[in-house]
PDB file of C-alpha atoms in Angstrom:
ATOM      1  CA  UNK Z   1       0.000   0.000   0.000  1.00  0.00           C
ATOM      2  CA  UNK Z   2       1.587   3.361  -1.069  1.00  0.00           C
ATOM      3  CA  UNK Z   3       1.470   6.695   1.243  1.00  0.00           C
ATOM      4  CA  UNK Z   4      -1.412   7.890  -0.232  1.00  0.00           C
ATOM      5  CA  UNK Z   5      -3.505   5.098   0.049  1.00  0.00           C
ATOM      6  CA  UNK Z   6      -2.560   4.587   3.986  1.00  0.00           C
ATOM      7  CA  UNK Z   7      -3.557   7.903   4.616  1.00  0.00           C
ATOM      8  CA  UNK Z   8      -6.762   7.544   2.928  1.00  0.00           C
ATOM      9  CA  UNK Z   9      -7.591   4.345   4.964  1.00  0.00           C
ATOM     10  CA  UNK Z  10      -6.489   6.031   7.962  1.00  0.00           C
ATOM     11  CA  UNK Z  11      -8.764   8.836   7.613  1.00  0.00           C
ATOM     12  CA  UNK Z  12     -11.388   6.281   6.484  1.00  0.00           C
ATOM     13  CA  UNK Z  13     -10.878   4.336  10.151  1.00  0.00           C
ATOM     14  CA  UNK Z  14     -11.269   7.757  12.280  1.00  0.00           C
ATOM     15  CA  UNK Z  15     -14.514   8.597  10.636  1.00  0.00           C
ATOM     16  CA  UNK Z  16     -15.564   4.978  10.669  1.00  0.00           C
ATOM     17  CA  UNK Z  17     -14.454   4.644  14.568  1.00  0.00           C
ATOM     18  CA  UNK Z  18     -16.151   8.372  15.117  1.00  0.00           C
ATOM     19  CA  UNK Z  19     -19.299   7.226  13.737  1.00  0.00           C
ATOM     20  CA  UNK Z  20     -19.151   4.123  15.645  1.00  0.00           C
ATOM     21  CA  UNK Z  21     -18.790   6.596  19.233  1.00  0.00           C
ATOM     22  CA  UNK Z  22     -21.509   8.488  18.349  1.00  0.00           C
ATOM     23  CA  UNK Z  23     -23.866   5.458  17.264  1.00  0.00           C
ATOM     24  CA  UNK Z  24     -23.573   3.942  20.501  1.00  0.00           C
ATOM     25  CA  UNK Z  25     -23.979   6.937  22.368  1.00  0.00           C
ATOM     26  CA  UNK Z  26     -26.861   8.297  20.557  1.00  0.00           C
ATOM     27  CA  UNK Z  27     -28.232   5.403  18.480  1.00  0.00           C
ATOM     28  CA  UNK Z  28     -28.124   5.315  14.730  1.00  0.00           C
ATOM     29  CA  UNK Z  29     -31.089   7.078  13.622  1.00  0.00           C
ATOM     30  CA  UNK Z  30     -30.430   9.880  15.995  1.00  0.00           C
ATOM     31  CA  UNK Z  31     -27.055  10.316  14.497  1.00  0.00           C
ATOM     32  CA  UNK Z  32     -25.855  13.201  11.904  1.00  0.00           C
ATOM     33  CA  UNK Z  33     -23.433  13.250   9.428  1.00  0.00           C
ATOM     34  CA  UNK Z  34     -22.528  16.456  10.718  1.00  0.00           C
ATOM     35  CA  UNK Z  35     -21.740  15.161  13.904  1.00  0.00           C
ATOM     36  CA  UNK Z  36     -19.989  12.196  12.566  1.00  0.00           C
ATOM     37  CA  UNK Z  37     -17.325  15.104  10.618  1.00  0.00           C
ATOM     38  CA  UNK Z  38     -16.751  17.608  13.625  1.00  0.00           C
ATOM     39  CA  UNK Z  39     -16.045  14.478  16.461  1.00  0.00           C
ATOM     40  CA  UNK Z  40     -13.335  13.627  13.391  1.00  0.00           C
ATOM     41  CA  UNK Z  41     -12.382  16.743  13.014  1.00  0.00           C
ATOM     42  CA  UNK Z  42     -12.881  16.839   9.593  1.00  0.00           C
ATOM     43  CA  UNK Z  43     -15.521  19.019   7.336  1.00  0.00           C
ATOM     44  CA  UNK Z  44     -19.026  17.275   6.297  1.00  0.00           C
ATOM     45  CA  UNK Z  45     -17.899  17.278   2.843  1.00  0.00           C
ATOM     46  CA  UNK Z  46     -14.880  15.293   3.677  1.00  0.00           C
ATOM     47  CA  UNK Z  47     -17.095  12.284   5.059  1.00  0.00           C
ATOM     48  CA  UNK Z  48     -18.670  12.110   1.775  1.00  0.00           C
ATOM     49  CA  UNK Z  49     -15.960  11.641  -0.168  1.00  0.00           C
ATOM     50  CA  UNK Z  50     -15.342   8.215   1.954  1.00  0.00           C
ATOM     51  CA  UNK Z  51     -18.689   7.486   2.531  1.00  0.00           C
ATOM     52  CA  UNK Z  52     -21.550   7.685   0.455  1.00  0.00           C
ATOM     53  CA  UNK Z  53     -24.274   7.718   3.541  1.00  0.00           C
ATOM     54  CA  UNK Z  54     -24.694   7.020   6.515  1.00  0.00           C
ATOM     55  CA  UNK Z  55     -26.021   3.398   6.051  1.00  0.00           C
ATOM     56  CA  UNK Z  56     -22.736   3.088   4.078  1.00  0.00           C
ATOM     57  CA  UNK Z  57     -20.575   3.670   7.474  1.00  0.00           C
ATOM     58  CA  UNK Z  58     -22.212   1.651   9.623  1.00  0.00           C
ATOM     59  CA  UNK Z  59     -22.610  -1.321   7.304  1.00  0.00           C
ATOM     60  CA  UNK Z  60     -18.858  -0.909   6.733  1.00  0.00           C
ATOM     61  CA  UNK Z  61     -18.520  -1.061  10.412  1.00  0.00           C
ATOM     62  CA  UNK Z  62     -20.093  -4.411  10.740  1.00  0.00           C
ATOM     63  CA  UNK Z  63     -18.590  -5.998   7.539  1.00  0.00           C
ATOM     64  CA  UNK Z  64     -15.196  -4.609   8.476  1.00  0.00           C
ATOM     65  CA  UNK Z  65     -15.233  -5.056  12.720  1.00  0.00           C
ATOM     66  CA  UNK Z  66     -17.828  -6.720  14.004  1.00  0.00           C
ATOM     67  CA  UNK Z  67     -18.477 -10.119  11.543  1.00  0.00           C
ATOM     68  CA  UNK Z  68     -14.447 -10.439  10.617  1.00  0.00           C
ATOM     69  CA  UNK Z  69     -14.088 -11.167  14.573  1.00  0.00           C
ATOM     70  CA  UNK Z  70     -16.681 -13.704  14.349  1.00  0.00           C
ATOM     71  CA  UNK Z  71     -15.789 -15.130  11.310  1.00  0.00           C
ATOM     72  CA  UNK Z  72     -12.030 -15.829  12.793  1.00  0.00           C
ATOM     73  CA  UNK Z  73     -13.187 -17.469  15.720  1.00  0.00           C
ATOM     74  CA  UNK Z  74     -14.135 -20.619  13.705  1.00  0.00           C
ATOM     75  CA  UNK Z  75     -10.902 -21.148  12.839  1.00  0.00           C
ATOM     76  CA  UNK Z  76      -9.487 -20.870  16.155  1.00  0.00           C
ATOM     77  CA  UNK Z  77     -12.290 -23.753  17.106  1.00  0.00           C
ATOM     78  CA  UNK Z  78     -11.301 -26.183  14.766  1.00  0.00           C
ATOM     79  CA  UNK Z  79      -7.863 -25.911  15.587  1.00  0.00           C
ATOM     80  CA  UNK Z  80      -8.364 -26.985  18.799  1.00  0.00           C
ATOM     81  CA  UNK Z  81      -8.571 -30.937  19.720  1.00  0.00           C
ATOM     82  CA  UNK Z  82     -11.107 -31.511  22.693  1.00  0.00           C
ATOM     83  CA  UNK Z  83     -14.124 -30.432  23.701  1.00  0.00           C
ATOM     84  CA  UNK Z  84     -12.300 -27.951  26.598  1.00  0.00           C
ATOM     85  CA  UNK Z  85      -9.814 -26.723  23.947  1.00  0.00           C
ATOM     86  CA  UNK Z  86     -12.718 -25.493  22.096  1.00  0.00           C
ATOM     87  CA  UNK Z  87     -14.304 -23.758  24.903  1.00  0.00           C
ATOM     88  CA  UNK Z  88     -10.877 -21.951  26.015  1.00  0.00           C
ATOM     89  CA  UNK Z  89     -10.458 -21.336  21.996  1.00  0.00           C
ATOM     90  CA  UNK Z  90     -14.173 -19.221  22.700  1.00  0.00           C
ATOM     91  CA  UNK Z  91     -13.429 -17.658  26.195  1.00  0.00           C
ATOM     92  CA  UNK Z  92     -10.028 -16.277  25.047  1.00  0.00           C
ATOM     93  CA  UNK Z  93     -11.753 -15.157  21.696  1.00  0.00           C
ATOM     94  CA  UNK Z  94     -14.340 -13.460  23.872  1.00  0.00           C
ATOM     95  CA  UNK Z  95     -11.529 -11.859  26.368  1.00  0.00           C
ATOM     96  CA  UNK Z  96      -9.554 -10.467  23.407  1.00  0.00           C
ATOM     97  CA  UNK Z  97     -12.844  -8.969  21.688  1.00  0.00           C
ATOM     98  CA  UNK Z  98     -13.989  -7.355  25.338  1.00  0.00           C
ATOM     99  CA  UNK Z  99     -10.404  -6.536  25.470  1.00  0.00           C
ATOM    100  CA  UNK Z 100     -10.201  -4.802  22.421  1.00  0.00           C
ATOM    101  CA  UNK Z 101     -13.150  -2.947  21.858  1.00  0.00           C
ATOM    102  CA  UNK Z 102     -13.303  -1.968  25.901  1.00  0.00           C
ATOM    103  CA  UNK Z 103     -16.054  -0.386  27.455  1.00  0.00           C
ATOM    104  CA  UNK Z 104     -18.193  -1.074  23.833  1.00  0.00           C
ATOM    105  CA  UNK Z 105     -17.761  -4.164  23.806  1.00  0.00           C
ATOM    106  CA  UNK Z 106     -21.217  -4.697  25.576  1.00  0.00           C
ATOM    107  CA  UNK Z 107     -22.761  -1.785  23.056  1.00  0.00           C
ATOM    108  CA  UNK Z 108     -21.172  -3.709  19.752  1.00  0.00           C
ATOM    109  CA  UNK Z 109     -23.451  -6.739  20.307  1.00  0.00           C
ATOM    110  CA  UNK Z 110     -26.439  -4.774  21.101  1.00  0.00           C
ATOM    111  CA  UNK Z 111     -26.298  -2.770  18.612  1.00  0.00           C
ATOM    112  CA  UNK Z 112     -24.956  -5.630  15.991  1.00  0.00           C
ATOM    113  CA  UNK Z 113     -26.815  -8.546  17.305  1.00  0.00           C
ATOM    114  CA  UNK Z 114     -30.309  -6.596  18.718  1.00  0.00           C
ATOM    115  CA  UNK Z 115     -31.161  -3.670  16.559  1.00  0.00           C
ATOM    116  CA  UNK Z 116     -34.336  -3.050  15.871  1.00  0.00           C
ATOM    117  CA  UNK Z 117     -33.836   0.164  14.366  1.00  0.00           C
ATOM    118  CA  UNK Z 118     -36.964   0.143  11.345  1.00  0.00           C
ATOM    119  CA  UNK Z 119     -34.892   3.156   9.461  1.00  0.00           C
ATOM    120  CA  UNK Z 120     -31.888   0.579   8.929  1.00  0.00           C
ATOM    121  CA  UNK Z 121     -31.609  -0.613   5.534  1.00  0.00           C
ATOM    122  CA  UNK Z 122     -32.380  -4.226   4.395  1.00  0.00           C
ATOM    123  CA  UNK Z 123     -28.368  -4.209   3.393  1.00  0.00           C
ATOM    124  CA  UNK Z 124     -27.658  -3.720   7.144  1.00  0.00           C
ATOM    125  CA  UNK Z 125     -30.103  -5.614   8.409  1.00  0.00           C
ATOM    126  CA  UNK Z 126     -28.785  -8.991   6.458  1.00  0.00           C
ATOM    127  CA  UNK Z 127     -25.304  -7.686   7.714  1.00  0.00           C
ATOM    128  CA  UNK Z 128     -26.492  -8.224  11.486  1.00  0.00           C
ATOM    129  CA  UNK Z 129     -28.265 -11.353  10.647  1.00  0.00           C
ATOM    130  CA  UNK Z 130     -25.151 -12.617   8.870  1.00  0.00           C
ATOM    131  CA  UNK Z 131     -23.107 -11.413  12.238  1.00  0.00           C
ATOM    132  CA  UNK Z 132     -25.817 -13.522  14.484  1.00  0.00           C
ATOM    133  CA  UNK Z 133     -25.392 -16.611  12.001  1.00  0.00           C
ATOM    134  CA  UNK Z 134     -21.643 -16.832  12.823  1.00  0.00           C
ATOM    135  CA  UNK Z 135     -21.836 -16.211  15.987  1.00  0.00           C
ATOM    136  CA  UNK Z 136     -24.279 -19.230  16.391  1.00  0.00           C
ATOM    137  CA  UNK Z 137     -22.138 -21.720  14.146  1.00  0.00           C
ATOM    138  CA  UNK Z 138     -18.878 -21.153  16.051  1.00  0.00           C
ATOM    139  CA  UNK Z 139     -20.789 -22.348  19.092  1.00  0.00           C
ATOM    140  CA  UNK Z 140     -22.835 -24.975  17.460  1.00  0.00           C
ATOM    141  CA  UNK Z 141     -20.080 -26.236  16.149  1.00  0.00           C
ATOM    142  CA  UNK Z 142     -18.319 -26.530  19.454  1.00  0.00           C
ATOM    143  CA  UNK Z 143     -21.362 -28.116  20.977  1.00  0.00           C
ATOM    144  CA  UNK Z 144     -22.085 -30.472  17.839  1.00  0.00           C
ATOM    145  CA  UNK Z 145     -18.306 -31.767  18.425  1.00  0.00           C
ATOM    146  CA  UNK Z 146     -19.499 -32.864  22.237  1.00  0.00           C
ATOM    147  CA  UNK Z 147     -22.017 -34.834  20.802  1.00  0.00           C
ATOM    148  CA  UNK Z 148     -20.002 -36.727  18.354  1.00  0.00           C
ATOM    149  CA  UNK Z 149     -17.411 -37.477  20.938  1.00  0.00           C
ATOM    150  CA  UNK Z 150     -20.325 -38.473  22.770  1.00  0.00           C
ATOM    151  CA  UNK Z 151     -19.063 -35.776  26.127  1.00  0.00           C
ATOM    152  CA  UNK Z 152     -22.622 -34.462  24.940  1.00  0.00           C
ATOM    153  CA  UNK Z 153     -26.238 -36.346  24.712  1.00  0.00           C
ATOM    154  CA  UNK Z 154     -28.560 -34.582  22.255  1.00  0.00           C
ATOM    155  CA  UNK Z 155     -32.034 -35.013  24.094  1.00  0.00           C
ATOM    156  CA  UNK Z 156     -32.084 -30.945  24.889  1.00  0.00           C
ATOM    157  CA  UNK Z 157     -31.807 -28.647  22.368  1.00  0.00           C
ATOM    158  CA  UNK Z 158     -28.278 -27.887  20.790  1.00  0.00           C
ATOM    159  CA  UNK Z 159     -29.564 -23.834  20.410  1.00  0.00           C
ATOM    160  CA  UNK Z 160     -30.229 -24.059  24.087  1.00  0.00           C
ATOM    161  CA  UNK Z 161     -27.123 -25.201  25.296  1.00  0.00           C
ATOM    162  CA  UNK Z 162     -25.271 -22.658  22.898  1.00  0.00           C
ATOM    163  CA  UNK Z 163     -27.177 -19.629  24.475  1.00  0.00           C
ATOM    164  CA  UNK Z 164     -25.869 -20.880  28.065  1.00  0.00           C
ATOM    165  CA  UNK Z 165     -21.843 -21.181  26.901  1.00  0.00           C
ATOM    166  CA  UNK Z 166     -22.432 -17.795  25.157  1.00  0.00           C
ATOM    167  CA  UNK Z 167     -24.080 -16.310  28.140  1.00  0.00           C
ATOM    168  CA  UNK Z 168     -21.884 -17.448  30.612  1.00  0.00           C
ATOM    169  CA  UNK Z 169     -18.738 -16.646  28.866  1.00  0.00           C
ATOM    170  CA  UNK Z 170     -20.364 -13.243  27.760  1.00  0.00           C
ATOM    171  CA  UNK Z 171     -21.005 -12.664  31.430  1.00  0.00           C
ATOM    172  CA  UNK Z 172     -17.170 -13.352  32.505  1.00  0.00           C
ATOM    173  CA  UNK Z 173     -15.687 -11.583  29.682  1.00  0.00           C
ATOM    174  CA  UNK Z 174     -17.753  -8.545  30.908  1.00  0.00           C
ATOM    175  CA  UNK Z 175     -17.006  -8.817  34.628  1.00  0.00           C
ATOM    176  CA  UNK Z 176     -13.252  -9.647  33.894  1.00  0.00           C
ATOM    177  CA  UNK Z 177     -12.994  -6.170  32.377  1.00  0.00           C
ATOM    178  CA  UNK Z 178     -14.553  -4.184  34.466  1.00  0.00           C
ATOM    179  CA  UNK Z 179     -17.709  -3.504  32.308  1.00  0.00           C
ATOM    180  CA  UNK Z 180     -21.667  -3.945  33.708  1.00  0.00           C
ATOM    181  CA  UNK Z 181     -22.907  -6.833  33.524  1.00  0.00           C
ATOM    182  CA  UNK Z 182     -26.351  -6.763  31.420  1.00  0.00           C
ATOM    183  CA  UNK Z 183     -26.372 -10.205  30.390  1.00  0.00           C
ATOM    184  CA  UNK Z 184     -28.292 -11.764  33.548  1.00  0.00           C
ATOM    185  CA  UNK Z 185     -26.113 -14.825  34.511  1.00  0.00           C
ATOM    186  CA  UNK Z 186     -24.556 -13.432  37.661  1.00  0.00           C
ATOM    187  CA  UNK Z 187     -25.422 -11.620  40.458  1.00  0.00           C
ATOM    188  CA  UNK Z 188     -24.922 -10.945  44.121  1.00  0.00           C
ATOM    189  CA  UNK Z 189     -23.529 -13.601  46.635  1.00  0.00           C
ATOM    190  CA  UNK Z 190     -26.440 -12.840  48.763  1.00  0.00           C
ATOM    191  CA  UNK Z 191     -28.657 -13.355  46.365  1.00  0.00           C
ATOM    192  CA  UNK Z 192     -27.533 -16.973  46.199  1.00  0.00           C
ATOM    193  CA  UNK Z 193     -26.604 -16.891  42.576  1.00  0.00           C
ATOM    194  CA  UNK Z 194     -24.443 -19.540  41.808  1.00  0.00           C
ATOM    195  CA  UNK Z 195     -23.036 -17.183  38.994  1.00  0.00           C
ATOM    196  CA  UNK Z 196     -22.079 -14.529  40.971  1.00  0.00           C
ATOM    197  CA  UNK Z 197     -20.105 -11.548  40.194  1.00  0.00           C
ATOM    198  CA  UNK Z 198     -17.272 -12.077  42.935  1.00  0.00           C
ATOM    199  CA  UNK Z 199     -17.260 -15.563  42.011  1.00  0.00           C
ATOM    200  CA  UNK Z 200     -16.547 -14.766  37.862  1.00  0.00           C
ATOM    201  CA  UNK Z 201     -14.238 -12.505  38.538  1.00  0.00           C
ATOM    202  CA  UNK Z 202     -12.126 -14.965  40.750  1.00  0.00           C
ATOM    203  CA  UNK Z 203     -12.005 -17.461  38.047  1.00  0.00           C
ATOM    204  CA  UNK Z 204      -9.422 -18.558  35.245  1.00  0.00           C
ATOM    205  CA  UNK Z 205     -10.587 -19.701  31.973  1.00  0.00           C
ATOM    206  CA  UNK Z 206     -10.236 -23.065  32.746  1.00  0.00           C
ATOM    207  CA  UNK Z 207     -12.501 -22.464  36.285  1.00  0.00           C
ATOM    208  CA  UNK Z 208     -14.828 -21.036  33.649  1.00  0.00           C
ATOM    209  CA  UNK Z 209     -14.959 -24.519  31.270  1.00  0.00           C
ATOM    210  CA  UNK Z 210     -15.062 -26.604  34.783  1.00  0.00           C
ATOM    211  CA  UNK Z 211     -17.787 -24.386  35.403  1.00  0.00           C
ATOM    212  CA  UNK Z 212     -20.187 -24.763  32.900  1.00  0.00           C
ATOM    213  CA  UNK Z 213     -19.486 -28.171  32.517  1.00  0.00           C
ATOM    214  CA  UNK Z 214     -20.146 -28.981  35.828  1.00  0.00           C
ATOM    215  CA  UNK Z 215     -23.112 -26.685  36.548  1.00  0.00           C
ATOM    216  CA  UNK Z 216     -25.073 -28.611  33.357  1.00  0.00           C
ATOM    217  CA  UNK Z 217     -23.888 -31.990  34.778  1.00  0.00           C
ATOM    218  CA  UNK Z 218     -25.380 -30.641  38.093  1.00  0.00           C
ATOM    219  CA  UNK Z 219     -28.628 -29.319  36.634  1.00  0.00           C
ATOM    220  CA  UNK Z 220     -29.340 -32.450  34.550  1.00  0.00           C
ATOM    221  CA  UNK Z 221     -28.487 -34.972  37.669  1.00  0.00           C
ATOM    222  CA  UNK Z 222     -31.296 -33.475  39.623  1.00  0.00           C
ATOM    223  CA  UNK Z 223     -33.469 -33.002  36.357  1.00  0.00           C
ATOM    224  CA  UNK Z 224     -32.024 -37.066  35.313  1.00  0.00           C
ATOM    225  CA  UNK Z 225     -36.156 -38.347  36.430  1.00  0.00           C
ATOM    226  CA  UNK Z 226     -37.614 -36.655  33.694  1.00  0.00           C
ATOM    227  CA  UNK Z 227     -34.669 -36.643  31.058  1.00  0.00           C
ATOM    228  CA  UNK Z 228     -31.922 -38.836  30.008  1.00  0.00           C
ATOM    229  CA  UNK Z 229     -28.880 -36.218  30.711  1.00  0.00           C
ATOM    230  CA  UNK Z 230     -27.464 -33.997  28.164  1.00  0.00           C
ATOM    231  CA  UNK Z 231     -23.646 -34.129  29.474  1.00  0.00           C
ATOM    232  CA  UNK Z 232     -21.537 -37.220  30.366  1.00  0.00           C
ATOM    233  CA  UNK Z 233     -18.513 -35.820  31.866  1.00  0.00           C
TER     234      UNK Z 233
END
């Protein structure tokens, strides 16, 4: 890539990652172009010769950011050779994308994986459904492993047990980093959550694959009268 074409992606990343600020702050449709240029620093004009709307910049945003993460995860998966590998292969990938997009993080998978914006474009809206696809088939595809290594029975639903491991490791990502918890796995000791947030924070990636191993083990031994169990650890 030659200087001039560095620069221009440069300049093409602020006004992508300024747009991305002010999205979360304010919410899409209650964002301006205008406002996009001066938290930039650049004029309105300028945007427009990178972007050619606003539906361009934030579909950019989730091509570019948001789905590439996901997308790499599923190579990180297969790579790994046991069921426990591929959890730690989704914990760290969740600790590096908390990691990296900070105090967003939380805000990037509302806004990517539960808008329901009506102005956004059909582009955008396949674009988040894509997003929520991959998402979905990394962790299918970690649970769909279990069950032909037979660590996993498929009597309960393969979706459900998914939405746990991404909930749980969502949850510990979050607390890990010092961001709020809005996911609704953990809460207070005295509460008697099992999940809790002093708990999480205490553990290593590894406590956190014990963990939800073990707590599905212990939910489907008590549960074992009504259904053959889901986990043979």
């Amino acid at each position: 890539m030659n200087s001039e074409a560095a620069k221009r992606e440069k300049k093409r990343a602020e006004i992508m990652e300024a747009a991305f600020r002010l999205f979360l702050q304010k919410g899409y449709a209650n964002t301006k172009i205008i406002e996009i240029a001066n938290s930039a620093k650049i004029g309105k004009g300028t945007v427009y010769e990178y972007f050619k709307s606003k539906d361009q910049i934030l579909l950019d945003i989730i091509l570019k950011y948001v789905k590439n993460e996901f997308i790499q995860l599923s190579g990180r998966i297969n790579e790994a050779r046991s069921l426990q590998e591929k959890l730690r292969a989704y914990i760290d990938f969740e600790m590096e994308f908390v990691g990296k997009y900070g105090m967003y993080a939380l805000e990037i998978k509302k806004t990517v994986l539960a808008s329901t914006d009506t102005k956004i474009s059909g582009e955008i809206c396949k674009a988040i459904y894509d997003v929520i696809e991959a998402e979905h088939r990394n962790i299918l595809q970690i649970v769909e492993y279990g069950l032909k290594k037979e660590q996993l029975r498929s009597f309960i639903s393969s979706t459900v047990t998914a939405r746990f491991i991404v909930g749980v490791v969502g949850t510990y990502a979050a607390i890990k980093c010092g961001l709020p918890n809005e996911l609704g796995f953990s809460g207070t000791e005295e509460e008697g959550s099992f999940f809790s947030d002093r708990l999480l924070e205490q553990c290593t990636p590894d406590d956190i694959i014990d963990l939800i191993l073990e707590t599905l083990h212990s939910i489907l031994l008590v549960s074992d009268i009504i259904f053959p169990p889901l986990f043979m650890i």
